[in-house]
Structures are given as structure tokens and as C-alpha cells.
Coordinates of C-alpha atoms in Angstrom, one line a residue:
M807 CA -17.1 62.9 98.1
S808 CA -15.0 65.8 99.2
G809 CA -17.5 67.8 101.3
N810 CA -15.9 66.8 104.6
N811 CA -12.4 67.4 103.5
G812 CA -12.1 71.1 104.0
F813 CA -13.3 72.6 100.7
A814 CA -16.4 74.8 100.9
F815 CA -18.3 76.6 98.1
S816 CA -18.8 80.3 98.7
Q817 CA -22.4 80.1 97.4
P818 CA -25.1 77.5 97.5
V819 CA -25.0 74.8 94.8
T820 CA -28.2 74.0 93.0
N821 CA -29.8 70.5 93.1
S822 CA -28.6 69.7 89.6
K823 CA -25.0 70.6 90.5
T824 CA -25.3 68.7 93.7
M825 CA -26.2 65.6 91.7
L826 CA -23.3 66.2 89.5
L827 CA -21.0 66.4 92.5
Q828 CA -22.3 62.9 93.4
Q829 CA -22.4 61.3 89.9
S830 CA -19.7 62.8 87.7
K831 CA -17.1 60.5 86.3
T832 CA -13.9 61.9 84.6
G833 CA -13.0 60.4 81.3
G834 CA -10.2 57.9 80.9
N835 CA -8.1 60.3 78.9
M836 CA -7.1 62.1 82.1
L837 CA -5.3 58.9 83.3
N838 CA -3.3 58.9 80.1
S839 CA -2.3 62.6 80.7
L840 CA -1.1 61.7 84.2
Q841 CA 1.0 58.9 82.9
Q842 CA 2.8 60.8 80.2
S843 CA 5.6 62.2 82.4
K844 CA 8.0 60.2 84.4
S845 CA 9.2 63.2 86.3
S846 CA 5.9 64.5 87.5
G847 CA 3.8 63.4 90.5
N848 CA 0.4 61.8 90.3
I849 CA -2.7 61.5 92.4
L850 CA -1.5 58.4 94.1
H851 CA 1.8 59.9 95.2
T852 CA 2.5 62.9 97.4
L853 CA 5.1 65.5 96.6
Q854 CA 7.6 66.8 98.9
P855 CA 7.0 70.4 100.1
V856 CA 9.2 73.3 99.1
S857 CA 10.0 76.5 100.9
S858 CA 7.7 79.4 101.8
G859 CA 7.8 83.1 101.4
L860 CA 7.7 84.0 97.6
M861 CA 6.1 87.4 97.0
Q862 CA 3.5 87.5 94.2
Q863 CA 4.7 90.3 91.9
P864 CA 6.0 90.6 88.4
A865 CA 9.2 88.6 88.2
P866 CA 12.3 90.6 87.4
R867 CA 15.0 89.3 85.1
V868 CA 17.3 86.7 86.6
H869 CA 20.8 87.8 87.3
F870 CA 23.9 86.2 88.9
A871 CA 24.2 86.7 92.7
R872 CA 27.6 85.6 93.8
T873 CA 27.1 85.6 97.5
T874 CA 27.8 83.0 100.2
S875 CA 24.2 82.3 100.7
A876 CA 22.2 80.2 98.1
S877 CA 19.3 77.9 98.2
T878 CA 19.7 74.2 97.9
A879 CA 17.0 72.7 95.8
G880 CA 16.6 69.1 97.0
E881 CA 13.7 66.9 96.2
N882 CA 13.0 66.1 99.8
N883 CA 14.0 69.4 101.4
V884 CA 14.0 72.8 99.7
R885 CA 14.6 75.7 101.9
S886 CA 15.5 79.3 101.0
G887 CA 18.3 80.7 103.0
H888 CA 20.5 77.7 103.5
K889 CA 24.1 78.7 103.8
T890 CA 26.3 77.4 101.0
T891 CA 29.7 78.2 99.4
L892 CA 30.6 79.4 96.0
S893 CA 31.7 75.9 94.9
G894 CA 29.3 76.2 92.0
L895 CA 27.3 73.2 91.1
K896 CA 26.8 70.1 93.1
R897 CA 26.2 67.6 90.4
S898 CA 23.5 65.1 90.6
K899 CA 23.8 61.8 88.7
S900 CA 24.7 63.1 85.2
L901 CA 23.3 61.4 82.1
T902 CA 25.5 58.9 80.3
A903 CA 26.5 59.5 76.7
A904 CA 23.9 57.0 75.6
D905 CA 21.2 58.9 77.6
A906 CA 22.3 62.2 76.1
I907 CA 22.1 60.7 72.6
A908 CA 18.6 59.3 73.3
I909 CA 17.4 62.7 74.6
H910 CA 18.8 64.3 71.4
T911 CA 17.0 61.8 69.3
D912 CA 13.7 62.2 71.2
L913 CA 13.7 65.9 70.4
G914 CA 13.7 65.2 66.6
P915 CA 16.0 66.6 64.0
F916 CA 17.7 70.0 64.2
P917 CA 19.7 72.0 61.6
F918 CA 23.3 70.9 61.4
D919 CA 24.7 74.0 63.3
V920 CA 22.1 73.6 66.1
T921 CA 23.0 69.9 66.4
T922 CA 26.7 70.8 66.6
D923 CA 26.0 73.3 69.4
M924 CA 23.8 70.9 71.2
E925 CA 26.4 68.1 71.1
Q926 CA 29.1 70.5 72.3
A927 CA 26.8 71.7 75.2
L928 CA 26.2 68.2 76.2
R929 CA 30.0 67.6 76.3
D930 CA 31.2 70.8 77.9
P931 CA 29.1 74.0 77.7
N932 CA 31.9 76.0 79.3
E933 CA 33.8 76.0 76.0
M934 CA 30.8 77.7 74.2
S935 CA 30.2 81.4 73.9
A936 CA 27.3 83.0 75.8
R937 CA 25.7 83.9 72.5
S938 CA 25.8 80.3 71.3
L939 CA 24.3 79.1 74.6
M940 CA 21.5 81.7 74.4
Q941 CA 20.7 80.7 70.8
L942 CA 20.6 77.0 71.9
V943 CA 18.1 77.8 74.6
K944 CA 15.8 79.4 72.1
H945 CA 15.9 76.3 69.8
V946 CA 15.3 74.0 72.7
V947 CA 12.3 76.0 74.1
D948 CA 10.9 76.3 70.5
R949 CA 11.0 72.5 70.1
A950 CA 9.7 71.8 73.6
T951 CA 6.6 73.8 72.9
D952 CA 6.0 72.2 69.5
N953 CA 4.6 69.0 71.0
R954 CA 3.8 68.0 74.6
H955 CA 5.9 64.8 74.1
Y956 CA 9.0 67.0 73.8
A957 CA 8.6 68.5 77.2
E958 CA 10.4 65.8 79.2
P959 CA 13.4 65.1 76.9
A960 CA 13.8 68.9 76.5
A961 CA 13.9 69.4 80.3
K962 CA 16.3 66.5 80.8
L963 CA 18.6 68.0 78.1
C964 CA 18.5 71.3 79.8
I965 CA 19.4 69.8 83.2
N966 CA 22.2 67.9 81.7
I967 CA 23.7 71.1 80.3
I968 CA 23.0 73.0 83.5
E969 CA 24.9 70.4 85.6
K970 CA 28.0 70.9 83.5
E971 CA 28.2 74.7 83.2
K972 CA 30.1 76.9 85.6
K973 CA 28.8 80.4 84.8
E974 CA 25.2 79.3 84.6
T975 CA 24.7 81.2 81.3
F976 CA 22.4 78.5 79.9
L977 CA 20.3 78.5 83.1
E978 CA 20.0 82.2 83.2
S979 CA 19.0 82.4 79.6
L980 CA 16.5 79.6 80.0
L981 CA 14.8 81.3 82.9
N982 CA 14.7 84.7 81.2
T983 CA 13.3 83.0 78.0
C984 CA 10.5 81.3 80.0
Q985 CA 9.6 84.6 81.7
Q986 CA 9.6 86.5 78.4
W987 CA 7.4 83.9 76.7
Y988 CA 4.9 84.1 79.5
Q989 CA 4.9 87.9 79.4
E990 CA 4.3 87.8 75.7
R991 CA 2.0 84.8 75.7
G992 CA -0.7 86.6 73.8
K993 CA 1.6 86.9 70.8
I994 CA 3.9 83.9 71.2
L995 CA 1.7 81.2 72.7
R996 CA -2.0 82.0 72.5
N997 CA -2.1 82.5 68.7
T998 CA -1.3 78.8 68.1
P999 CA -3.8 76.2 69.3
G1000 CA -2.3 73.8 71.8
K1001 CA 0.9 75.7 72.3
Y1002 CA 0.0 77.1 75.7
P1003 CA -0.5 73.6 77.3
T1004 CA 2.8 72.4 75.8
F1005 CA 4.5 75.5 77.3
M1006 CA 2.9 74.6 80.7
A1007 CA 4.1 71.0 80.4
F1008 CA 7.6 72.1 79.7
L1009 CA 7.6 74.5 82.7
N1010 CA 6.3 71.7 84.8
E1011 CA 9.0 69.3 83.7
M1012 CA 11.7 71.9 84.2
Y1013 CA 10.4 72.6 87.7
C1014 CA 10.4 68.9 88.6
Q1015 CA 13.9 68.3 87.1
L1016 CA 15.4 71.3 89.0
K1017 CA 13.7 70.3 92.2
R1018 CA 15.2 66.8 92.2
S1019 CA 18.6 67.6 90.7
Q1020 CA 20.0 68.8 94.1
L1021 CA 22.1 71.4 92.3
Q1022 CA 23.6 74.3 94.3
L1023 CA 22.9 77.2 91.9
K1024 CA 24.3 80.8 92.1
T1025 CA 21.6 82.2 89.8
H1026 CA 19.0 83.9 91.9
Y1027 CA 16.9 87.0 92.0
D1028 CA 16.1 88.6 95.3
G1029 CA 17.2 85.4 97.0
V1030 CA 14.7 83.2 95.1
P1031 CA 16.1 80.0 93.6
P1032 CA 15.2 79.0 90.0
Q1033 CA 12.7 76.3 90.8
L1034 CA 10.6 78.9 92.7
L1035 CA 10.5 81.2 89.7
L1036 CA 9.2 78.3 87.6
L1037 CA 6.6 77.5 90.3
T1038 CA 5.4 81.1 90.2
L1039 CA 5.1 81.0 86.4
L1040 CA 3.2 77.7 86.6
S1041 CA 0.7 79.2 89.1
K1042 CA 0.1 82.1 86.8
C1043 CA -0.4 79.8 83.8
C1044 CA -3.0 77.8 85.9
L1045 CA -4.9 81.1 86.5
D1046 CA -4.8 81.9 82.8
C1047 CA -6.5 78.7 82.0
L1048 CA -9.4 79.6 84.3
K1049 CA -10.1 83.2 83.2
P1050 CA -13.7 83.8 82.1
S1051 CA -12.5 85.9 79.2
E1052 CA -10.6 82.9 77.7
V1053 CA -12.3 80.5 75.4
Q1054 CA -12.8 77.3 77.3
S1055 CA -10.4 74.6 76.1
L1056 CA -10.6 71.0 77.2
S1057 CA -6.9 70.4 76.4
E1058 CA -6.0 73.4 78.6
T1059 CA -8.2 72.2 81.4
E1060 CA -6.7 68.7 81.3
C1061 CA -3.2 70.3 81.3
L1062 CA -4.3 72.3 84.3
F1063 CA -5.3 69.1 86.1
F1064 CA -2.1 67.4 85.1
V1065 CA 0.1 70.3 86.4
L1066 CA -1.8 70.8 89.6
T1067 CA -1.6 67.1 90.3
S1068 CA 2.2 67.5 90.0
I1069 CA 2.7 70.7 91.9
G1070 CA -0.4 71.2 94.0
R1071 CA 1.2 70.2 97.3
D1072 CA 4.2 72.4 96.6
L1073 CA 2.0 75.4 95.8
E1074 CA 0.1 74.8 99.0
Q1075 CA 3.4 75.0 100.9
E1076 CA 5.2 77.7 98.9
L1077 CA 2.5 79.9 97.4
P1078 CA -0.7 79.3 99.5
K1079 CA -2.4 82.6 98.3
A1080 CA -1.7 81.7 94.7
L1081 CA -3.2 78.3 95.2
E1082 CA -6.3 79.7 96.8
Q1083 CA -6.8 82.0 93.8
V1084 CA -6.5 79.0 91.5
I1085 CA -9.0 76.9 93.5
A1086 CA -11.4 79.8 93.7
S1087 CA -11.3 80.1 89.9
V1088 CA -11.8 76.4 89.6
R1089 CA -14.9 76.6 91.7
D1090 CA -16.2 79.6 89.8
M1091 CA -15.7 77.9 86.4
F1092 CA -17.3 74.7 87.7
L1093 CA -20.4 76.6 88.8
A1094 CA -20.6 78.7 85.6
S1095 CA -23.6 77.7 83.4
T1096 CA -21.5 78.1 80.3
T1097 CA -18.9 75.4 81.3
S1098 CA -19.2 72.3 79.2
P1099 CA -19.9 68.9 80.9
Q1100 CA -16.5 67.5 80.0
I1101 CA -14.6 70.5 81.5
R1102 CA -16.9 70.5 84.6
K1103 CA -16.0 66.8 85.2
T1104 CA -12.3 67.6 85.2
L1105 CA -12.8 70.5 87.5
L1106 CA -14.8 68.4 89.9
Q1107 CA -12.0 65.9 90.2
L1108 CA -9.5 68.7 90.8
I1109 CA -11.7 70.0 93.6
E1110 CA -11.9 66.6 95.2
L1111 CA -8.1 66.1 94.8
R1112 CA -7.3 69.3 96.6
A1113 CA -9.9 68.6 99.3
S1114 CA -8.2 65.2 99.9
R1115 CA -4.9 66.9 100.3
W1116 CA -3.6 65.9 96.9
Q1117 CA -3.9 62.2 97.5
L1118 CA -7.2 60.6 96.4
P1119 CA -8.2 57.6 98.4
A1120 CA -8.2 54.3 96.6
S1121 CA -12.0 54.2 96.4
A1122 CA -12.0 57.6 94.7
V1123 CA -9.3 56.5 92.2
M1124 CA -11.4 53.5 91.3
Y1125 CA -14.5 55.7 91.0
Y1126 CA -12.8 58.1 88.5
Y1127 CA -10.6 55.5 86.8
P1128 CA -12.6 52.2 86.9
G1129 CA -10.0 50.6 84.6
A1130 CA -7.1 51.3 87.0
R1131 CA -5.5 48.4 88.8

């Protein structure tokens, strides 16, 4: 289906794998994964491109850069190097009090002191100490990675706080925590089944929320805005899911598909080399004899999705999801 759309294998495919390319059908559970998040894209909708030029190297810790040049992260137009002022945050549509309470409820119960800090942060984070905000970040990220369903409300809560703060302490702590967790993923994330996909889901939600928030943020490192840091972490997570040394996990493969469906077009524009590495690893795992049929089906659909420029034609959607209308 995707042979004429620009994706070529680096080695011949056997007859059995050729038949699989023609006959494979991805299970319906993938459609459910795509529909879980309101903030993410899907195979029927394109994503707006983001800027180019991020170097692939270990990410340094985030720090405040109070200069007159910052990047405006708009959903339709993200460009590094736009000239802005030090006016702080340009607020997007803030959540109402009812929305904030709903988000709080969606994250489940917290200890009394954490609940108090969370409510204060939702009202005015500028009245809180840096230590309290940093502790709150830890509690939110912990909860966000407990269950995939917490990813979206946790990201919305974070954005609501980030919109209100002036010194961006919460944002800086959040980005540093995400980097630290990734760097220590073997100890923090990999030892608990299912925790790595939930971490990826949270990163994806945070990336989408930051991208569409249209905030003018001072927190940068080397001129790189926060959403690009998250995009880099997501690309590295995708590669981790495809490492031959890792035990193949259907849940991680499905999360990989879900994330790339959301950010694939942005990766192609912003980090083309990273995307090529991911797709090459997808191809290698697809061709590996040890790959299970279920995982191979998911990888095949991902190959076709990329070959069709992240927007499957209607016929392909009906082929993979015959129950879709």
C-alpha cells in the first residue's frame, strides 16, 4: 500500500513478508489508543510544523535566559528566533475555576498538604516558594506516570499553572524533572511494567499543550524553547522502544504508534535525522524474525502512515479500522 509513497527498505523482503505487507490488519485496540487524548493528533488530521535546527546531543539543564529574543510557541507557527519582549507570559485561554477543579478531581486524591499546594498554584503560583513549586512538580509527574489516563489532566494542570507564574519556576522544574527521569529511566521507569509508556504519554500531552498554548516563555537553553526539548525527549523515547536489546512490549509499541501519530509531522520538520533513525529502527524490528505478529502489524501501519506523509487515505483507514465511520 505504501510502496509508491517514498519509503524503501534497505534490504529485500522475503515472499512471506511481502504477503504480510499486503494482508496485515492492525487490531482495533489501536483505534482506542488514538482516541484517548483530546490534545493529540490522529491519522486523519495533519499537525502543524514546528521550527528546525535542534542539535541532537545530551540536553543540558534548563535555565532562565532573560534576553530580548525568545521563541513563540504557536500551534500554527513555531519559529525559533522570533523577536519578543520581556513581557513574560502571553496568556492563552485560562481554565475556569470549574475546569481546574475537574482537572484536580481527574488526577485522583492527594495528601492534604499536596492538595493545598495544588489549589494555591492554580490560584496564584507567584505566592508560593520555589521549593513548594518544585515539590508539587514531583507529585504531579509521579501521578501522571501512574496511569495513562492521568497524562492529559496532569498536562492541563501544568499548563494552567505555567500560564499564571511570572518567574517560570514551575516550568523550569517540570522540564528538569522530565529530563532527569529520562536520564535515569532504567531505575525510575523501566523497573515498573507499563510506566515507560505512561511517561511517554505525559511527555506527548505536555508537548501538545505547550505547542498550542501560545505562551511567550523566557525559559530556554541555548535558544531552544521548552516544547522542542520535549520533542527531543519524545524522539529518544521512541528509539528506546525499538532497541533490539529491550524486551518487545506490545503496549510500548502501541504507545510508540500513538506518539508518532501525534508528533510525526513535527519530527519530520524539526528533527528529520531523529525521525529517520526512528523509521529505520521500525523497519529493522518489522523485518526481525523474533518480532511477534501483533507488534509487526502495528509497525507495518506505522510504516504506511509515514509513507503517506502522516495522513492515511480514507481507503487505508477503512482497511485498518473496518469499524470506523
